[in-house]
C-alpha positions in Angstrom: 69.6 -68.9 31.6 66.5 -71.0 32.3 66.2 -72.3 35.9 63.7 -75.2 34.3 66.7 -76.5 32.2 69.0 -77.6 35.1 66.0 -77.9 37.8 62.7 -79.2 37.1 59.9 -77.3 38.6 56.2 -78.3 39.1 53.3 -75.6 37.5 52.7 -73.9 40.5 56.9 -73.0 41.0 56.8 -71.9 37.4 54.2 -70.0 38.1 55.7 -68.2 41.0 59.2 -68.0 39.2 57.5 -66.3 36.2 55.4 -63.9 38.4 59.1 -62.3 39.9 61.3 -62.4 36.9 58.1 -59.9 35.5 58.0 -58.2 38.4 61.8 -57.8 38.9 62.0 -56.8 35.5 59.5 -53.5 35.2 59.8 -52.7 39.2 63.1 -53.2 39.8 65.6 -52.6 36.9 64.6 -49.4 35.8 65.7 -48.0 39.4 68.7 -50.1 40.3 71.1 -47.4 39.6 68.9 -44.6 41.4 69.1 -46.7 45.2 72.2 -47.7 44.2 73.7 -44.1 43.6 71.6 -42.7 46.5 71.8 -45.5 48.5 67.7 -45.3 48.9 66.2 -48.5 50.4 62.9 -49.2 48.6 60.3 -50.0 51.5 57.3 -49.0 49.1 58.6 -52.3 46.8 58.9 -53.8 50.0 55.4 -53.6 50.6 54.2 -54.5 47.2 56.8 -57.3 47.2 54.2 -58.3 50.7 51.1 -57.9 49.1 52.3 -60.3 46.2 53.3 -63.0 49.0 56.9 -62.7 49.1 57.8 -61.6 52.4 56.0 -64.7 54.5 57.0 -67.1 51.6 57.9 -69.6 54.4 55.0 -68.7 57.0 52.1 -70.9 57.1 48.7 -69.3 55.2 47.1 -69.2 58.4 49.2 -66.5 59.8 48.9 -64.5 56.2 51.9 -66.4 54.7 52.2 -68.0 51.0 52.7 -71.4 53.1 55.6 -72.1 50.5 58.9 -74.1 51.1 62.7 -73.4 50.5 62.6 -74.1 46.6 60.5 -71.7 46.6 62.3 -69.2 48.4 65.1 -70.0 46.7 63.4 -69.4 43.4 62.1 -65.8 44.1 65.7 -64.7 45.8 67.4 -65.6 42.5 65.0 -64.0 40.1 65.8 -61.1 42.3 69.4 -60.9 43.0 69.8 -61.8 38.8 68.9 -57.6 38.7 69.3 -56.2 41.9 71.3 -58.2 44.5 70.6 -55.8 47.4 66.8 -56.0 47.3 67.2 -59.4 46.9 69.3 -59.1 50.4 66.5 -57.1 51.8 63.9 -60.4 50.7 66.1 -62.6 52.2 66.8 -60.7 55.7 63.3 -60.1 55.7 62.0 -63.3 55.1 64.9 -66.0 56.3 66.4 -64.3 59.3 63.4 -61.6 61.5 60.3 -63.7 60.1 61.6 -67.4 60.1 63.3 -66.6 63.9 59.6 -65.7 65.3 57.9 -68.2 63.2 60.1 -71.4 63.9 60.9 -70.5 67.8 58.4 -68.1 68.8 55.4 -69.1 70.8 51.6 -69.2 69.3 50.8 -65.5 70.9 54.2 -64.2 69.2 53.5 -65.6 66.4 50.1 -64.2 66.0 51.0 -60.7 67.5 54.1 -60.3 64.7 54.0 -63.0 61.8 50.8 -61.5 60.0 52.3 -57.8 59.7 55.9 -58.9 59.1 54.4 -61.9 56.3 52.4 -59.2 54.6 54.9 -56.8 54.4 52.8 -54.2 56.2 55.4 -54.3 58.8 59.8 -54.9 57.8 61.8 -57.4 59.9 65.4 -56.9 60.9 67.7 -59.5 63.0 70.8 -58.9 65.6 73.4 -61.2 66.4 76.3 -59.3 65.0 78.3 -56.7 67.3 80.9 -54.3 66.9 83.2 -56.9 69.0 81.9 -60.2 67.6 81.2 -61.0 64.0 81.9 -64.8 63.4 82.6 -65.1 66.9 78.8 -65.0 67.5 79.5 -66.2 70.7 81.4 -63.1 71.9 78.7 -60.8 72.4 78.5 -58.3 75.0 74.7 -57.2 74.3 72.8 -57.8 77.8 69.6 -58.4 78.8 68.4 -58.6 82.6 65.2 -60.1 84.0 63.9 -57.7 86.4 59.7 -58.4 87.2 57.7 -58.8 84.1 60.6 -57.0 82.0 63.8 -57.7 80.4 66.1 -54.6 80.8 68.5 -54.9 77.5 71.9 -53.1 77.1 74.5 -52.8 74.1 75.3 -52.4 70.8 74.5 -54.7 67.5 75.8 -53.6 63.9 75.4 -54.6 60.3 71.6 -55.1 60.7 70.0 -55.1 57.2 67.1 -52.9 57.8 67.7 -51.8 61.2 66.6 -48.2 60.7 63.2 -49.0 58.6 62.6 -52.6 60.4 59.4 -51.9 62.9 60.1 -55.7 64.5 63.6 -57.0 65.5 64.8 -60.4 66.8 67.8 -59.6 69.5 69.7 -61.7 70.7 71.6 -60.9 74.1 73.1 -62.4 77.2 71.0 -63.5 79.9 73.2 -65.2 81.9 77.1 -64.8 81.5 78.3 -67.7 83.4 77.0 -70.1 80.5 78.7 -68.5 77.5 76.8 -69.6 74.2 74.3 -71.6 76.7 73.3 -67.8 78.1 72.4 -66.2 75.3 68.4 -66.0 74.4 66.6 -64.4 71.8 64.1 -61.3 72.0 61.3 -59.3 69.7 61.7 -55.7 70.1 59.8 -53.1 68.6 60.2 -50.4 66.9 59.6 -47.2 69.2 60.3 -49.2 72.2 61.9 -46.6 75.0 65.8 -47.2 75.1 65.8 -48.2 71.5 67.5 -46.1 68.9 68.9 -46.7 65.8 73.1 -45.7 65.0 75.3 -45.2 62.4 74.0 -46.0 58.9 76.4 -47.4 57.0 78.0 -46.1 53.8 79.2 -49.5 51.8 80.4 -50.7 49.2 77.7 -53.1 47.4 74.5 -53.7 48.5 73.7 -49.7 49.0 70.3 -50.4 48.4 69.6 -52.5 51.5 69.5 -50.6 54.1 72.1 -51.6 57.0 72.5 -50.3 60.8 73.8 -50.2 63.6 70.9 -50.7 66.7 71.6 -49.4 70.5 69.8 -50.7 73.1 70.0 -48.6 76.3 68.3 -49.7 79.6 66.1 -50.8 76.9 62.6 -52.4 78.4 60.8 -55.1 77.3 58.1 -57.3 77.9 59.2 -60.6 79.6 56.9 -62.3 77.1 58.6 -61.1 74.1 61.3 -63.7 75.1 61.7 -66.4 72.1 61.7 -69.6 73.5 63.5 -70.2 77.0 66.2 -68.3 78.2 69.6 -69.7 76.9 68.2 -71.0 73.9 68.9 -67.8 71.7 72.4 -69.3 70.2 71.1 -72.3 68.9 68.4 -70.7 67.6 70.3 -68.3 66.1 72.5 -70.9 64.5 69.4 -72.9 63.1 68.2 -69.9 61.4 71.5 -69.0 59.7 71.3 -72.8 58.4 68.5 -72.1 56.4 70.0 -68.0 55.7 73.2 -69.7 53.8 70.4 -71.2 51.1 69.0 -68.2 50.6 72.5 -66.2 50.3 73.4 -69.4 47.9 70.7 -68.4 45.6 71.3 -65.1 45.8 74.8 -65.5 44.6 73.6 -68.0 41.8 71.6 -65.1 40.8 74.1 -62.5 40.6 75.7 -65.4 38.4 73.1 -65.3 35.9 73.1 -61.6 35.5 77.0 -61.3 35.3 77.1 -64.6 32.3 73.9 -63.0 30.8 75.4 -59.5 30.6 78.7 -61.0 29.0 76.8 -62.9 26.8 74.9 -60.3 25.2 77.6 -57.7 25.2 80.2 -60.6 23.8 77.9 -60.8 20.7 77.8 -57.0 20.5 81.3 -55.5 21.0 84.1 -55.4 17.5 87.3 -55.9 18.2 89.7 -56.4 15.3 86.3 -57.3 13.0 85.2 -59.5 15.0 82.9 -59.8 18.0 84.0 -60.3 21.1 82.4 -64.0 21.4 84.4 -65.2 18.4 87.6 -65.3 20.5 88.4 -68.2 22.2 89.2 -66.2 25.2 86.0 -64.9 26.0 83.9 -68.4 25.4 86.2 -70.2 27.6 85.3 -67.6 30.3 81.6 -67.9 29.6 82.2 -71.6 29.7 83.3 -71.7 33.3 80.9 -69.3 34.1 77.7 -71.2 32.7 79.7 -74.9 34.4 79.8 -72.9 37.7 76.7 -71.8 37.2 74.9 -75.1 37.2 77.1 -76.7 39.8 76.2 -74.3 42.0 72.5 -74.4 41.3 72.7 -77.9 42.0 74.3 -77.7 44.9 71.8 -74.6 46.6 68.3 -76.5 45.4 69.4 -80.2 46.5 69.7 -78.0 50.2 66.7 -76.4 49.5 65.6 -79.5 49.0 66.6 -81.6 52.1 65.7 -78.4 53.9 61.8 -79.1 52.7 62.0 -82.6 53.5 63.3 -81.9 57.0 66.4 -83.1 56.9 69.5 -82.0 58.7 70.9 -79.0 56.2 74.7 -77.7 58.4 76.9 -79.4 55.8 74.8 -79.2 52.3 73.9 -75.8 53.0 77.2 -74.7 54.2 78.5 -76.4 50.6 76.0 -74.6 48.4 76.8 -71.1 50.2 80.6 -71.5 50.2 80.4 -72.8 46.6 78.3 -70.3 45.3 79.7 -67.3 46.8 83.1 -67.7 45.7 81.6 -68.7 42.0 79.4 -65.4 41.9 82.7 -63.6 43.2 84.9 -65.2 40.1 82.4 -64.7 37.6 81.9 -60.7 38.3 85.2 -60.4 38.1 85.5 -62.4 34.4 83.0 -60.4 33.5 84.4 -57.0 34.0 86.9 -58.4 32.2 85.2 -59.2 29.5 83.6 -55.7 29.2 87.3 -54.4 29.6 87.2 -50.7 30.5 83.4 -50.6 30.2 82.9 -53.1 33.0 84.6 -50.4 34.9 82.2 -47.8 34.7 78.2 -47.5 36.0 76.9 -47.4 32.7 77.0 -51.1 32.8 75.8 -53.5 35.2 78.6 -55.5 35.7 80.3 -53.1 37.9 77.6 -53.2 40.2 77.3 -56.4 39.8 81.9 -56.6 41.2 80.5 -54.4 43.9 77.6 -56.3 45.4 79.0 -59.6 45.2 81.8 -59.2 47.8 79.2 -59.4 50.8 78.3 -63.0 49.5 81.7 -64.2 51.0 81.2 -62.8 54.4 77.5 -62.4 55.6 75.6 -65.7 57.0 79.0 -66.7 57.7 82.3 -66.1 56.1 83.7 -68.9 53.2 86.3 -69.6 55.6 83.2 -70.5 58.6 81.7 -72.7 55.7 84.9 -74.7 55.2 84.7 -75.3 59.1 81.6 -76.5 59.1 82.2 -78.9 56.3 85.5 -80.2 57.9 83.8 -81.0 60.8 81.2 -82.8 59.1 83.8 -84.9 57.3 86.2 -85.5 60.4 83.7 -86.6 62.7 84.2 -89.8 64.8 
């Protein structure tokens, strides 16, 4: 499936799309079992992946970024997640959530101290705002953090951080001042190695076993009062501003994961006999390849038309909260068809699909469940 046939792309776009699906192709596919199996995160792909330009895809080329914009973005994650969902996770943590936090809200001597390393990919990114106590209930953290002098002194827990044990820069967020609930919270860089901070439990999951996820511990943990994003009490809004632009990028990793599922039934529709007859001769199967490929483009055109008022600056809650919910639960149906069309082959590792039913359960929850998005879009449509 041709990206250029549903959304027309300027040179320099096909350019960059070409340059990944290559690079995807002989760096990535031959070892998606292997860090699948062993659930090895690839940091060496990682930091070829920042050499090429596509960890600071969004950062400005001043502070060693490709200066690009969300079609872009969106373009690269796809390529990705149409072999390997879970590095194309990894891109997208990397790039929408740690990088994007410090380079939209951070101030010019932040910026300069961490965007260069973490745009480069000399240096990974991770992000907190989850807890053990408060998933979509963002709001509910317990995760401190206590001005005392020049210092902030942080306290707590956050889980579910995509690269918390490899990531040498993380954005925190943690209460600063309880009394103001969601108003309290504020957002904080911490580095790798700082004294107090120590990396938990990795986890062992389901999907996605090649991007590395964590939980982070922060114990009378000191940082720099400088290191501070923003004000104080800004971190929640932040937070929620970034995880506008994360649904996009989960969006396009889920219309990836489409691609690979309808271009894996394709080609094994053509291939398996059954009765004397290939598989793609029974109106069964083409009607599930139907769907899939109308899906498909629905939801492409859904995920670049965010991408695209993203670009243009304009307000993206309720398109992007659209293309993510849309998408998601498209990629979900359309692993599962295509299992089913590889019958008990889909069911074993030998064939990608299965990974493919694994991965794409995470696309319903992270950057905020389906049932968040549908929220988010009712309020949109119910306000006054």
């Amino acid at each position: 499936m041709d990206i250029t046939k549903i959304i027309p792309l300027n040179e320099n776009q096909q350019m960059i799309r070409d340059t990944i699906r290559e690079f995807a192709e002989t760096k990535i596919r031959p070892h998606v079992m292997e860090w699948d199996e062993e659930q090895i995160f690839p940091i060496d792909l990682m930091h070829e992946l920042g050499e090429l330009g596509f960890l600071g895809i969004l950062v400005p080329e001043e502070l060693g970024g490709a200066g690009l914009g969300y079609i872009e973005y969106t373009i690269v994650v796809e390529e990705i997640a149409r072999i390997d969902p879970s590095v194309a996770l990894s891109v997208a943590a990397h790039n929408g959530l740690c990088t994007n936090h410090i380079n939209v809200f951070g101030s010019d001597e932040l910026k300069k101290k961490y965007i260069p390393d973490l745009a480069t990919g000399k240096k990974i990114g991770a992000w907190g705002l989850t807890e053990p106590a408060s998933g979509s209930d963002a709001g509910g953290m317990q995760t401190t953090a206590a001005k005392v002098g020049d210092y902030y002194i942080l306290n707590g827990t956050k889980t579910f951080i995509t690269h918390g044990k490899s990531g040498e820069t993380s954005v925190i967020m943690a209460i600063t001042d309880k009394e103001k609930g969601k108003k309290g919270i504020s957002a904080f860089v911490v580095e790798k190695g700082t004294e107090g901070f120590s990396v938990g439990k990795k986890e062992n999951k389901l999907g996605m076993r090649a991007s590395e996820t964590t939980q982070l511990i922060f114990e009378n943990c000191k940082i720099p009062a400088s290191n501070l994003i923003g004000r104080e009490g800004e971190g929640f809004t932040q937070a929620m501003k970034i995880l506008e632009g994360g649904r996009i990028s989960i969006a396009a990793l889920s219309c990836g994961l489409t691609v690979g599922c309808l271009e894996s039934s394709v080609t094994y529709s053509k291939e398996r006999k059954q009765f004397n007859k290939s598989l793609s001769e029974f109106q069964a199967i083409q009607f599930k390849l139907a769907d899939m490929a109308t899906e498909l483009h629905a939801a492409r055109l859904l995920t670049y038309d965010a991408a695209r008022i993203k670009d243009e600056g304009g307000d993206i809650s309720f398109p992007a909260s659209m293309a993510k919910l849309y998408s998601s639960e498209i990629a979900t149906k359309a692993s599962n068809e295509a299992v089913q069309i590889f019958g008990g082959y889909g069911f074993v590792k030998d064939y990608p699909v299965e990974k493919f039913y694994r991965d794409v359960k995470l696309l319903t929850i992270g950057e905020g469940t389906s049932e968040v998005q549908r929220i988010v879009i009712a309020r949109h449509l119910l306000r006054d």
